[in-house]
Amino acid sequence: MALKHIFIFAKDTWEAARFFGTLLGLPDPQVRGEVLSIELDRAYTVYLARVRWGLSVLPQHYAFEVSNDNFDSMYDRIQDQGLTHWGGRHRENLQSFGSDATGRQVFLFDSNGHIVEVFAAAEQDLDTVSYSARAFH
């Protein structure tokens, strides 16, 4: 069994697409009816959907696993943009990434209040998969 896609709700889908695209180095989104889609790999797609009827966005936690090279590039983009980020699940290590025996991780908020985690496995554990959904906490 595998998760195929997920919807991330946003007040502004184009802004959300720019955020995820820039952060993770992803291609431009595709318009799919009323939603935008971003392909993470051949097996997994993120759909960005606009919240309607005056409802609020319920913040969620989205975690992405990347290669170590992609983590370095992504972390450089976070610093270049001056984005507030932290290295631990409980917002410790402000303006830094976390590191332990399993790998490196960084957390930040997107413009909709979602917590975004990016994780790079330690070299001995790293698969050849470039982008995949890791977990939803």
mmCIF file with all atom_site columns, C-alpha atoms in Angstrom, residues 24-100:
data_model
loop_
_atom_site.group_PDB
_atom_site.id
_atom_site.type_symbol
_atom_site.label_atom_id
_atom_site.label_alt_id
_atom_site.label_comp_id
_atom_site.label_asym_id
_atom_site.label_entity_id
_atom_site.label_seq_id
_atom_site.pdbx_PDB_ins_code
_atom_site.Cartn_x
_atom_site.Cartn_y
_atom_site.Cartn_z
_atom_site.occupancy
_atom_site.B_iso_or_equiv
_atom_site.pdbx_formal_charge
_atom_site.auth_seq_id
_atom_site.auth_comp_id
_atom_site.auth_asym_id
_atom_site.auth_atom_id
_atom_site.pdbx_PDB_model_num
ATOM 1  C CA . LEU A 1 24  ? 11.891  22.061 -2.234  1.00 0.00 ? 24  LEU A CA 1
ATOM 2  C CA . GLY A 1 25  ? 13.191  23.017 -5.683  1.00 0.00 ? 25  GLY A CA 1
ATOM 3  C CA . LEU A 1 26  ? 10.112  21.633 -7.441  1.00 0.00 ? 26  LEU A CA 1
ATOM 4  C CA . PRO A 1 27  ? 8.780   22.362 -10.930 1.00 0.00 ? 27  PRO A CA 1
ATOM 5  C CA . ASP A 1 28  ? 5.976   24.848 -11.534 1.00 0.00 ? 28  ASP A CA 1
ATOM 6  C CA . PRO A 1 29  ? 2.528   23.598 -10.546 1.00 0.00 ? 29  PRO A CA 1
ATOM 7  C CA . GLN A 1 30  ? 0.005   22.324 -13.060 1.00 0.00 ? 30  GLN A CA 1
ATOM 8  C CA . VAL A 1 31  ? -3.553  23.660 -13.097 1.00 0.00 ? 31  VAL A CA 1
ATOM 9  C CA . ARG A 1 32  ? -6.003  20.790 -12.541 1.00 0.00 ? 32  ARG A CA 1
ATOM 10 C CA . GLY A 1 33  ? -9.467  22.310 -12.566 1.00 0.00 ? 33  GLY A CA 1
ATOM 11 C CA . GLU A 1 34  ? -9.787  24.342 -9.371  1.00 0.00 ? 34  GLU A CA 1
ATOM 12 C CA . VAL A 1 35  ? -6.603  23.018 -7.760  1.00 0.00 ? 35  VAL A CA 1
ATOM 13 C CA . LEU A 1 36  ? -2.890  23.173 -8.456  1.00 0.00 ? 36  LEU A CA 1
ATOM 14 C CA . SER A 1 37  ? -0.799  20.011 -8.509  1.00 0.00 ? 37  SER A CA 1
ATOM 15 C CA . ILE A 1 38  ? 2.883   19.588 -7.793  1.00 0.00 ? 38  ILE A CA 1
ATOM 16 C CA . GLU A 1 39  ? 4.456   16.259 -8.609  1.00 0.00 ? 39  GLU A CA 1
ATOM 17 C CA . LEU A 1 40  ? 7.011   15.226 -6.008  1.00 0.00 ? 40  LEU A CA 1
ATOM 18 C CA . ASP A 1 41  ? 7.943   12.065 -7.855  1.00 0.00 ? 41  ASP A CA 1
ATOM 19 C CA . ARG A 1 42  ? 6.197   9.674  -10.204 1.00 0.00 ? 42  ARG A CA 1
ATOM 20 C CA . ALA A 1 43  ? 4.273   8.134  -7.336  1.00 0.00 ? 43  ALA A CA 1
ATOM 21 C CA . TYR A 1 44  ? 3.226   11.120 -5.232  1.00 0.00 ? 44  TYR A CA 1
ATOM 22 C CA . THR A 1 45  ? 1.429   14.405 -5.944  1.00 0.00 ? 45  THR A CA 1
ATOM 23 C CA . VAL A 1 46  ? 0.535   17.341 -3.701  1.00 0.00 ? 46  VAL A CA 1
ATOM 24 C CA . TYR A 1 47  ? -2.672  19.160 -4.608  1.00 0.00 ? 47  TYR A CA 1
ATOM 25 C CA . LEU A 1 48  ? -3.138  22.707 -3.392  1.00 0.00 ? 48  LEU A CA 1
ATOM 26 C CA . ALA A 1 49  ? -6.774  23.647 -2.878  1.00 0.00 ? 49  ALA A CA 1
ATOM 27 C CA . ARG A 1 50  ? -8.233  27.011 -1.918  1.00 0.00 ? 50  ARG A CA 1
ATOM 28 C CA . VAL A 1 51  ? -10.240 27.216 1.285   1.00 0.00 ? 51  VAL A CA 1
ATOM 29 C CA . ARG A 1 52  ? -13.727 28.472 0.489   1.00 0.00 ? 52  ARG A CA 1
ATOM 30 C CA . TRP A 1 53  ? -16.811 29.932 2.089   1.00 0.00 ? 53  TRP A CA 1
ATOM 31 C CA . GLY A 1 54  ? -14.870 32.043 4.576   1.00 0.00 ? 54  GLY A CA 1
ATOM 32 C CA . LEU A 1 55  ? -13.484 29.011 6.362   1.00 0.00 ? 55  LEU A CA 1
ATOM 33 C CA . SER A 1 56  ? -10.066 29.074 8.007   1.00 0.00 ? 56  SER A CA 1
ATOM 34 C CA . VAL A 1 57  ? -7.151  26.843 7.131   1.00 0.00 ? 57  VAL A CA 1
ATOM 35 C CA . LEU A 1 58  ? -6.668  24.144 9.757   1.00 0.00 ? 58  LEU A CA 1
ATOM 36 C CA . PRO A 1 59  ? -2.872  23.921 10.215  1.00 0.00 ? 59  PRO A CA 1
ATOM 37 C CA . GLN A 1 60  ? -1.374  20.517 9.507   1.00 0.00 ? 60  GLN A CA 1
ATOM 38 C CA . HIS A 1 61  ? 2.138   19.016 9.594   1.00 0.00 ? 61  HIS A CA 1
ATOM 39 C CA . TYR A 1 62  ? 3.684   17.947 6.281   1.00 0.00 ? 62  TYR A CA 1
ATOM 40 C CA . ALA A 1 63  ? 7.025   16.135 6.203   1.00 0.00 ? 63  ALA A CA 1
ATOM 41 C CA . PHE A 1 64  ? 9.176   15.629 3.120   1.00 0.00 ? 64  PHE A CA 1
ATOM 42 C CA . GLU A 1 65  ? 12.240  13.427 2.796   1.00 0.00 ? 65  GLU A CA 1
ATOM 43 C CA . VAL A 1 66  ? 14.977  14.685 0.495   1.00 0.00 ? 66  VAL A CA 1
ATOM 44 C CA . SER A 1 67  ? 18.499  13.599 -0.381  1.00 0.00 ? 67  SER A CA 1
ATOM 45 C CA . ASN A 1 68  ? 21.379  15.134 1.551   1.00 0.00 ? 68  ASN A CA 1
ATOM 46 C CA . ASP A 1 69  ? 22.380  17.267 -1.453  1.00 0.00 ? 69  ASP A CA 1
ATOM 47 C CA . ASN A 1 70  ? 18.802  18.528 -1.800  1.00 0.00 ? 70  ASN A CA 1
ATOM 48 C CA . PHE A 1 71  ? 18.686  19.263 1.939   1.00 0.00 ? 71  PHE A CA 1
ATOM 49 C CA . ASP A 1 72  ? 21.800  21.445 1.645   1.00 0.00 ? 72  ASP A CA 1
ATOM 50 C CA . SER A 1 73  ? 20.324  23.388 -1.290  1.00 0.00 ? 73  SER A CA 1
ATOM 51 C CA . MET A 1 74  ? 16.964  23.727 0.419   1.00 0.00 ? 74  MET A CA 1
ATOM 52 C CA . TYR A 1 75  ? 18.545  24.915 3.662   1.00 0.00 ? 75  TYR A CA 1
ATOM 53 C CA . ASP A 1 76  ? 20.550  27.532 1.726   1.00 0.00 ? 76  ASP A CA 1
ATOM 54 C CA . ARG A 1 77  ? 17.253  28.822 0.248   1.00 0.00 ? 77  ARG A CA 1
ATOM 55 C CA . ILE A 1 78  ? 15.685  29.022 3.723   1.00 0.00 ? 78  ILE A CA 1
ATOM 56 C CA . GLN A 1 79  ? 18.617  31.113 4.958   1.00 0.00 ? 79  GLN A CA 1
ATOM 57 C CA . ASP A 1 80  ? 18.735  33.277 1.812   1.00 0.00 ? 80  ASP A CA 1
ATOM 58 C CA . GLN A 1 81  ? 15.040  34.125 2.255   1.00 0.00 ? 81  GLN A CA 1
ATOM 59 C CA . GLY A 1 82  ? 15.431  34.814 5.979   1.00 0.00 ? 82  GLY A CA 1
ATOM 60 C CA . LEU A 1 83  ? 12.672  32.326 6.866   1.00 0.00 ? 83  LEU A CA 1
ATOM 61 C CA . THR A 1 84  ? 12.158  31.542 10.539  1.00 0.00 ? 84  THR A CA 1
ATOM 62 C CA . HIS A 1 85  ? 12.955  27.880 11.115  1.00 0.00 ? 85  HIS A CA 1
ATOM 63 C CA . TRP A 1 86  ? 13.998  25.489 13.847  1.00 0.00 ? 86  TRP A CA 1
ATOM 64 C CA . GLY A 1 87  ? 15.749  22.158 14.213  1.00 0.00 ? 87  GLY A CA 1
ATOM 65 C CA . GLY A 1 88  ? 13.608  20.229 16.688  1.00 0.00 ? 88  GLY A CA 1
ATOM 66 C CA . ARG A 1 89  ? 10.024  19.061 16.917  1.00 0.00 ? 89  ARG A CA 1
ATOM 67 C CA . HIS A 1 90  ? 9.337   21.375 19.854  1.00 0.00 ? 90  HIS A CA 1
ATOM 68 C CA . ARG A 1 91  ? 10.760  24.507 18.207  1.00 0.00 ? 91  ARG A CA 1
ATOM 69 C CA . GLU A 1 92  ? 14.164  24.159 19.810  1.00 0.00 ? 92  GLU A CA 1
ATOM 70 C CA . ASN A 1 93  ? 17.345  25.140 17.931  1.00 0.00 ? 93  ASN A CA 1
ATOM 71 C CA . LEU A 1 94  ? 15.799  28.312 16.476  1.00 0.00 ? 94  LEU A CA 1
ATOM 72 C CA . GLN A 1 95  ? 17.351  29.408 13.151  1.00 0.00 ? 95  GLN A CA 1
ATOM 73 C CA . SER A 1 96  ? 19.216  26.103 12.838  1.00 0.00 ? 96  SER A CA 1
ATOM 74 C CA . PHE A 1 97  ? 18.547  22.575 11.629  1.00 0.00 ? 97  PHE A CA 1
ATOM 75 C CA . GLY A 1 98  ? 18.533  19.506 13.840  1.00 0.00 ? 98  GLY A CA 1
ATOM 76 C CA . SER A 1 99  ? 20.810  16.528 13.469  1.00 0.00 ? 99  SER A CA 1
ATOM 77 C CA . ASP A 1 100 ? 20.969  13.104 15.083  1.00 0.00 ? 100 ASP A CA 1
#
